[in-house]
mmCIF file of C-alpha atoms in Angstrom:
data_model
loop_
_atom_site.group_PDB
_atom_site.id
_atom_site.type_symbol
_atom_site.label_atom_id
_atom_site.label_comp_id
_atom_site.label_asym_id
_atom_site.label_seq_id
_atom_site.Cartn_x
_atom_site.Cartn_y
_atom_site.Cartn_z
ATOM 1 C CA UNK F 83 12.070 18.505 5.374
ATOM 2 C CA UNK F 84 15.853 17.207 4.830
ATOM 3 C CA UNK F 85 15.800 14.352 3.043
ATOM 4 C CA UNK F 86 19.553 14.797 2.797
ATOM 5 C CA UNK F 87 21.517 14.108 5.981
ATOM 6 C CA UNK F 88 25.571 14.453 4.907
ATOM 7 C CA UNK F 89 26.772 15.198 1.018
ATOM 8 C CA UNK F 90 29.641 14.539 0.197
ATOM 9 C CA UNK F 91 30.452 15.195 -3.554
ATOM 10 C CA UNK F 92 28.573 12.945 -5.646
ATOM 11 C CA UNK F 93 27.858 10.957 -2.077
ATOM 12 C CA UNK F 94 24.944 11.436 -0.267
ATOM 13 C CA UNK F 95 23.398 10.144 2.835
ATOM 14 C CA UNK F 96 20.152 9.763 3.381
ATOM 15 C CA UNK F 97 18.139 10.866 6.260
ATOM 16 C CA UNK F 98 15.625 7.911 5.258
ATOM 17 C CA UNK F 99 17.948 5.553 5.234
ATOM 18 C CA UNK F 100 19.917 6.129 8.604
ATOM 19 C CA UNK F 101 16.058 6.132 10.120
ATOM 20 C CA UNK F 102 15.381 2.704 8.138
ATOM 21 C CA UNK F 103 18.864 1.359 9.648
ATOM 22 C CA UNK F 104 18.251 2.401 12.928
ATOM 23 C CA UNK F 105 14.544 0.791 13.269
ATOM 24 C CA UNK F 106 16.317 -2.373 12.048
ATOM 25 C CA UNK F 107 18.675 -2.258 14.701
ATOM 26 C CA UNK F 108 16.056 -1.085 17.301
ATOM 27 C CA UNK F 109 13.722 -4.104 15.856
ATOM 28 C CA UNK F 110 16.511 -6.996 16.224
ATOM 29 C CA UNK F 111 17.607 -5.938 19.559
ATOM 30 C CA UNK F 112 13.712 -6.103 20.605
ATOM 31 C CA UNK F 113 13.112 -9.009 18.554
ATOM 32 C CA UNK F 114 16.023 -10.809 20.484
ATOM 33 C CA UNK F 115 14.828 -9.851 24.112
ATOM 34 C CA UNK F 116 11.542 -11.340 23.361
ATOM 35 C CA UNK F 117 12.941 -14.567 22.119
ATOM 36 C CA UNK F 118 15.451 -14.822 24.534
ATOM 37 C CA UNK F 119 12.200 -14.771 27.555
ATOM 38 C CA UNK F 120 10.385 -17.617 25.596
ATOM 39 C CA UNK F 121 13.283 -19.651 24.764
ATOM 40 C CA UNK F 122 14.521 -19.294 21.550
ATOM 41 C CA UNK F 123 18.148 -19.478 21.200
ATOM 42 C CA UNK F 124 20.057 -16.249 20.163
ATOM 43 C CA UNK F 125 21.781 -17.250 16.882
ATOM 44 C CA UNK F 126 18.604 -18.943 15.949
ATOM 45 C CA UNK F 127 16.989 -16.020 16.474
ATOM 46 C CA UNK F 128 19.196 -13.745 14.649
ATOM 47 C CA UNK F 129 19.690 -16.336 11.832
ATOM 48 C CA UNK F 130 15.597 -16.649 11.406
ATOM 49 C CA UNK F 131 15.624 -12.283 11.556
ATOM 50 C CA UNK F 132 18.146 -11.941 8.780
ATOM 51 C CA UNK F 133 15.669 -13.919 6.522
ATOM 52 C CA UNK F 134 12.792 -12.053 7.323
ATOM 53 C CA UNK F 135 13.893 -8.444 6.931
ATOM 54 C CA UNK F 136 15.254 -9.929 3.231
ATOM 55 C CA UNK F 137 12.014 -10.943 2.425
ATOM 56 C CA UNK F 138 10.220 -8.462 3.996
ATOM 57 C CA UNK F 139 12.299 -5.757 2.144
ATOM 58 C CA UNK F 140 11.736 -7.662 -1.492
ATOM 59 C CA UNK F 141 7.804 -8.080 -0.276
ATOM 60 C CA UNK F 142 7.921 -4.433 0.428
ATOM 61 C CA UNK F 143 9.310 -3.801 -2.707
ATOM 62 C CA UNK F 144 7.292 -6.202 -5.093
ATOM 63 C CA UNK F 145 3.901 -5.141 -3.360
ATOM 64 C CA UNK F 146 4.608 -1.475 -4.771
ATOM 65 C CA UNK F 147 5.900 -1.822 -8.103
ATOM 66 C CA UNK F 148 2.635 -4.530 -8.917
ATOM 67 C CA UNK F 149 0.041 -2.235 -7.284
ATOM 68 C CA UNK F 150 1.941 0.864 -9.636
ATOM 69 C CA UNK F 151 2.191 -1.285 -12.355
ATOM 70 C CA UNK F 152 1.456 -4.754 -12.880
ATOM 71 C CA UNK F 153 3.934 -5.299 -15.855
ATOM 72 C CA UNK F 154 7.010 -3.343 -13.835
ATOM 73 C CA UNK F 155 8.302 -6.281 -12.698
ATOM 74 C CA UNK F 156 7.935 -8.033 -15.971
ATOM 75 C CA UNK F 157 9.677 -5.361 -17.614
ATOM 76 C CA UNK F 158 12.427 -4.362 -15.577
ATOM 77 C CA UNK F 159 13.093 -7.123 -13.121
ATOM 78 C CA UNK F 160 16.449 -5.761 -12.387
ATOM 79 C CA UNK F 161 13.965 -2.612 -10.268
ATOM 80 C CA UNK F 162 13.219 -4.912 -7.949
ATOM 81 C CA UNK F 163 15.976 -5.396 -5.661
ATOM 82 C CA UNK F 164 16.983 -1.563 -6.050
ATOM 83 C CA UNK F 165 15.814 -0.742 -2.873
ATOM 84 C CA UNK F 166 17.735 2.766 -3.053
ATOM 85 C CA UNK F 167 15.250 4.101 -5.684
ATOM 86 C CA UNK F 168 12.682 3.972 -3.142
ATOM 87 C CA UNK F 169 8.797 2.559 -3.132
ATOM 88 C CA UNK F 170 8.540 0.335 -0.523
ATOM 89 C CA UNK F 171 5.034 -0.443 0.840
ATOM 90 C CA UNK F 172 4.664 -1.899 4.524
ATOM 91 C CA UNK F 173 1.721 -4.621 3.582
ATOM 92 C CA UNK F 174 3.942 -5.810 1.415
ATOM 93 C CA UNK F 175 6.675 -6.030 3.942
ATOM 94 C CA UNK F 176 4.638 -7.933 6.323
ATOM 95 C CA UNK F 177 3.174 -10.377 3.654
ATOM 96 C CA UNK F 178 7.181 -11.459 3.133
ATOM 97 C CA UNK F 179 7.844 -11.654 6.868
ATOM 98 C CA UNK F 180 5.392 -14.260 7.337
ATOM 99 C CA UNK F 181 6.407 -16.234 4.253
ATOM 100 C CA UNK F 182 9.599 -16.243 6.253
ATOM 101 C CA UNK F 183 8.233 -16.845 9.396
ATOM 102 C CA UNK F 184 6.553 -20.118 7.721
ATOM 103 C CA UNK F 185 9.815 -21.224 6.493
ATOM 104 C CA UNK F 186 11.179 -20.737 9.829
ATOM 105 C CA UNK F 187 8.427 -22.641 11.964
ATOM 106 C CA UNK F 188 9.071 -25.454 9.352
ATOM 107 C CA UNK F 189 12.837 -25.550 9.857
ATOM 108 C CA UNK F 190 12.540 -25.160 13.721
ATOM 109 C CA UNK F 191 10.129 -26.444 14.854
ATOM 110 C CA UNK F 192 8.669 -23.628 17.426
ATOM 111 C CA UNK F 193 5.202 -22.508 16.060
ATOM 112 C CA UNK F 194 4.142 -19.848 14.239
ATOM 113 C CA UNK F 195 2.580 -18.017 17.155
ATOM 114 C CA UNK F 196 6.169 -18.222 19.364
ATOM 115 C CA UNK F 197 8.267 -16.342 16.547
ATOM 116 C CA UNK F 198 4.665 -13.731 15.399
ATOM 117 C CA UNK F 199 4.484 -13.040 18.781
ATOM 118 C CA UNK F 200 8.278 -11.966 19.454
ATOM 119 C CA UNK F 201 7.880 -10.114 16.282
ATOM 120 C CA UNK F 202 5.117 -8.150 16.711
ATOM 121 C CA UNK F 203 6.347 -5.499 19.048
ATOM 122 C CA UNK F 204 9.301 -5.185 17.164
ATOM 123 C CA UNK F 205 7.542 -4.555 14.018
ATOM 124 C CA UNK F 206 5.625 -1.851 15.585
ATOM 125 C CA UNK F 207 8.087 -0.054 16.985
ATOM 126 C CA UNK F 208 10.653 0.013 14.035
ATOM 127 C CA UNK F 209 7.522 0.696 11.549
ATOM 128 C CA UNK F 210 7.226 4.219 14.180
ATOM 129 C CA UNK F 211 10.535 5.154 13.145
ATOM 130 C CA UNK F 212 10.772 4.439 10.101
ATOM 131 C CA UNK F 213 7.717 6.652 9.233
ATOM 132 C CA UNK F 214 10.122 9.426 10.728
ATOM 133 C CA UNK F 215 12.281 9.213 8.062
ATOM 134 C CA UNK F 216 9.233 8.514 5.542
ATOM 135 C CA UNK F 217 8.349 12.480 7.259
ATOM 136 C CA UNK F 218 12.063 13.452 6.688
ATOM 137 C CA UNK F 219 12.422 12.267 2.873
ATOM 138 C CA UNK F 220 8.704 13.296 2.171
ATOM 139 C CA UNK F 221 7.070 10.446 0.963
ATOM 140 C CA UNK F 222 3.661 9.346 2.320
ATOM 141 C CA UNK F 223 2.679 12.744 3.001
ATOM 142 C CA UNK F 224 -1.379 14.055 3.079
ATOM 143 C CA UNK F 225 -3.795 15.853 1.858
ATOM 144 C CA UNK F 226 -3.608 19.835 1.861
ATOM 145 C CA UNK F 227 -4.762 21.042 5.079
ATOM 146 C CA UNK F 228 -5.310 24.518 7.101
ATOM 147 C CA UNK F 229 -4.474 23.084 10.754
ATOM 148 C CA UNK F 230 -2.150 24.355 12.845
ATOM 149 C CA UNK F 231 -0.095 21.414 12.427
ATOM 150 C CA UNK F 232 0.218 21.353 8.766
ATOM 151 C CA UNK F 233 4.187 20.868 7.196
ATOM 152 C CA UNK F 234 4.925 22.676 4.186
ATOM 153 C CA UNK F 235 8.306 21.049 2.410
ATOM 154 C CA UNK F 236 10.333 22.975 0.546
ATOM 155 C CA UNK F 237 13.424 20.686 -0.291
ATOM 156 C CA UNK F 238 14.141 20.204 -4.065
ATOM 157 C CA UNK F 239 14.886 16.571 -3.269
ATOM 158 C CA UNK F 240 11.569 16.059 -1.286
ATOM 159 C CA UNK F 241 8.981 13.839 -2.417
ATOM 160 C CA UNK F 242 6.151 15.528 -1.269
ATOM 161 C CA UNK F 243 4.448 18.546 -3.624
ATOM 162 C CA UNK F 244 6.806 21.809 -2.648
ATOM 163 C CA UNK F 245 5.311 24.391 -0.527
ATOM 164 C CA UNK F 246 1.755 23.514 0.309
ATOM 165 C CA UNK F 247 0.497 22.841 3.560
ATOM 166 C CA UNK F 248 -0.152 19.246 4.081
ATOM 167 C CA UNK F 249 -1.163 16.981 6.991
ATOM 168 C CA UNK F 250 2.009 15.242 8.908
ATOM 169 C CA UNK F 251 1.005 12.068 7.979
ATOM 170 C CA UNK F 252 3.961 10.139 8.564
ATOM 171 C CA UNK F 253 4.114 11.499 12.384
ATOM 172 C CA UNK F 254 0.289 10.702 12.537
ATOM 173 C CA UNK F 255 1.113 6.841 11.782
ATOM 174 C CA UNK F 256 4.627 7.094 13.721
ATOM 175 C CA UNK F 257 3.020 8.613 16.865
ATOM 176 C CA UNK F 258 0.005 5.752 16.403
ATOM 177 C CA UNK F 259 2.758 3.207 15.681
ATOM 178 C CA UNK F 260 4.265 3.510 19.191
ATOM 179 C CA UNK F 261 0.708 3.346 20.591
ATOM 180 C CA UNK F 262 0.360 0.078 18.999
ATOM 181 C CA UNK F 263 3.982 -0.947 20.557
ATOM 182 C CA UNK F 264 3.272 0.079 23.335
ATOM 183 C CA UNK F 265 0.057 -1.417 24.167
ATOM 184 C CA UNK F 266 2.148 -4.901 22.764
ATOM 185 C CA UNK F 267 4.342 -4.577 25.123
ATOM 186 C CA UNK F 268 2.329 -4.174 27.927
ATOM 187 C CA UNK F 269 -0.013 -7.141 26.825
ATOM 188 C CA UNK F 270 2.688 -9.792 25.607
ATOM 189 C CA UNK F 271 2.844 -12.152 28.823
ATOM 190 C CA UNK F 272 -0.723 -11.798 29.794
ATOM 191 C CA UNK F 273 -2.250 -13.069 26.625
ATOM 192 C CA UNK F 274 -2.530 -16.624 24.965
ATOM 193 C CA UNK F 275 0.205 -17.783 21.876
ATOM 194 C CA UNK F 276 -0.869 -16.096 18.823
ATOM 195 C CA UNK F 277 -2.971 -12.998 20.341
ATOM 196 C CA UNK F 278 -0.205 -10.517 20.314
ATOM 197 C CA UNK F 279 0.412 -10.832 16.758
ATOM 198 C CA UNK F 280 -3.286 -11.089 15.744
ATOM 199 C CA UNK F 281 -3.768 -7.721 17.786
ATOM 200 C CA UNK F 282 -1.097 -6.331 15.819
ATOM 201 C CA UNK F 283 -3.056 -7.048 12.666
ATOM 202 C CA UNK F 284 -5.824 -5.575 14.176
ATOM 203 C CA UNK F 285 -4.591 -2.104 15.815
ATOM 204 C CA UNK F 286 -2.073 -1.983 12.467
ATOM 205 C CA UNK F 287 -4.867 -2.396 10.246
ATOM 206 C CA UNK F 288 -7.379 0.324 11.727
ATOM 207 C CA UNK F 289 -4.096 2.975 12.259
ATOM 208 C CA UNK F 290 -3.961 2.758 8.561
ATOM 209 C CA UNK F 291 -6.961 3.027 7.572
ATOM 210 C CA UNK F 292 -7.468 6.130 9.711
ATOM 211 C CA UNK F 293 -4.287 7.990 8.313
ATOM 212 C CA UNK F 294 -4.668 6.472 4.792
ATOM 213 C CA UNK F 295 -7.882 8.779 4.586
ATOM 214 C CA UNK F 296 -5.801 11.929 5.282
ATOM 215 C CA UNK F 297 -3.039 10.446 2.788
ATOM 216 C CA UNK F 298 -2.678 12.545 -0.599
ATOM 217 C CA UNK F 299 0.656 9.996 -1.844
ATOM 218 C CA UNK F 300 -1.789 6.617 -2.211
ATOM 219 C CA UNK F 301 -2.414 3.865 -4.824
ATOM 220 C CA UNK F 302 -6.481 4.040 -5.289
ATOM 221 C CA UNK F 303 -6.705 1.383 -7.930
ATOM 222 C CA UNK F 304 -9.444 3.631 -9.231
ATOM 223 C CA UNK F 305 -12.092 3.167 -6.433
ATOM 224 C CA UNK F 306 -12.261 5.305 -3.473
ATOM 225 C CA UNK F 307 -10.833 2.879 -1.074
ATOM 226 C CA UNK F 308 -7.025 2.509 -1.540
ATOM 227 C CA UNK F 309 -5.007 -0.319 -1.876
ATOM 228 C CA UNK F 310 -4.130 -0.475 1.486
ATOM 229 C CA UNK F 311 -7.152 0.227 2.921
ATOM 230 C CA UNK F 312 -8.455 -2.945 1.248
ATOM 231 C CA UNK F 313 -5.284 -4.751 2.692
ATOM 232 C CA UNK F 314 -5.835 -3.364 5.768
ATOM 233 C CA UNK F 315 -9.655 -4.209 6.417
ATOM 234 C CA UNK F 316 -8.875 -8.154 5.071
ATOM 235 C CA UNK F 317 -5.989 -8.067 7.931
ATOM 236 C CA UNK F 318 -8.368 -6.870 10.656
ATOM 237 C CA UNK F 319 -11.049 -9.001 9.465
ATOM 238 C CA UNK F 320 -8.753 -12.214 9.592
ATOM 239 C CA UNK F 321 -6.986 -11.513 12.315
ATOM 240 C CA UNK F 322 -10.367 -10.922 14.675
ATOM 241 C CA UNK F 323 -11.786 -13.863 13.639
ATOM 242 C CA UNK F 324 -8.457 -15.565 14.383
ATOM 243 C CA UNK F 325 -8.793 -13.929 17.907
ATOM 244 C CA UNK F 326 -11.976 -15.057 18.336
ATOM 245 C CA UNK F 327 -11.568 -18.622 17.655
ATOM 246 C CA UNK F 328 -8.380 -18.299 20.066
ATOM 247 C CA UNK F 329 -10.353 -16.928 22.507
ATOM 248 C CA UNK F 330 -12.508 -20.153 22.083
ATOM 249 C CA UNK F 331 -10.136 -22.622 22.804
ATOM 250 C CA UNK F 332 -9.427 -23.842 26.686
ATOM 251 C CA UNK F 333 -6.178 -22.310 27.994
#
């Protein structure tokens, strides 16, 4: 598509970046609404945010270069905090957030299921635009396909394999993605501490498995089931059976 917003000389901007930026911003100023209704203190809130979407970004980072290569990082450590080369994988990103999240909960004091749960629609509605620009840069892209639908990319710059139809992936997950916010949001004060996020998991974990079967761009780890299908199966595994001893408990 145009993976190239501006150029300027030797200066580019990126039309995956400015996507990325803006589903940060869109993220934050959900994130803070939701913390602001249960409680939380703004600057706390914002201070706690900044440390996630660090170590979300550097899980997101680390994830792909050890499922491409397990000796990458031991190689050429300085490749992982150059974020501008690209290969970022979302598992990876969420595995970090919660490491942050723990740290949080442990320097706070509000538990874990407060700050996951004012997360969680956040989370899916920045991961549905930032699969706009994945569509815009080309990366993530499926299989070769005959429908309708199907995006050919042409761009030099592009990612994706140059002028064969393929499926729109990335608008498949970023169209599913709101869904999932969506269906968040309209949940988020009827349900217990803790069930938002663990439906995330869930409705996360079986959007990507659906799309990751029409994905051509995927790390197989020489089985059939990709890398983040096996990610995403242990996620909706856990988090049911976290749901279902919730649902156990007394109110």
């Amino acid at each position: 598509m145009y993976p190239v917003l501006l150029q300027f000389g030797p200066f580019s901007l990126r039309t995956y970046g400015v996507l990325v930026s803006m589903a940060l911003l869109l993220g934050y100023w959900i994130f803070l609404k939701e913390t602001k209704r249960v409680g939380i203190d703004s600057e706390q809130a914002s201070s706690a945010l900044i440390l996630w979407v660090l170590l979300g970004l550097l899980g997101a980072r680390l994830y792909y270069m050890l499922a491409v290569d397990l000796l990458w990082v031991l190689r050429r450590p300085w490749d992982l905090p150059a974020l501008w080369k690209g290969g970022l994988a979302i598992h990876g990103g969420v595995l970090g957030g919660i490491l942050g999240v723990l740290w949080t909960v442990r320097k706070t004091r509000v538990p874990f299921a407060t700050w996951a749960d004012a997360a969680a629609p956040a989370l899916a509605l920045g991961q549905a635009v930032g699969r706009v620009g994945c569509f815009f840069a080309g990366c993530c892209y499926g299989k070769i396909t005959h429908v309708p639908w199907a995006v050919v990319f042409t761009h030099p710059q592009s990612f994706a394999p140059p002028n064969l139809p393929l499926h729109p992936t990335q608008l498949y997950e970023a169209l599913l993605d709101l869904g999932i916010f969506g269906v968040l949001w309209g949940v988020r004060k009827r349900v217990r501490p803790g069930e938002t996020f663990a439906l995330y998991l869930i409705l996360y974990g079986l959007v990507r498995l659906g799309v990751e079967s029409l994905r051509w761009d995927r790390l197989t780890l020489g089985s059939r089931l990709s890398l983040a299908m096996i990610v995403s199966l242990s996620m909706v595994a856990a988090a049911s059976v976290w749901l279902i001893l919730t649902r156990r408990k007394k109110p």
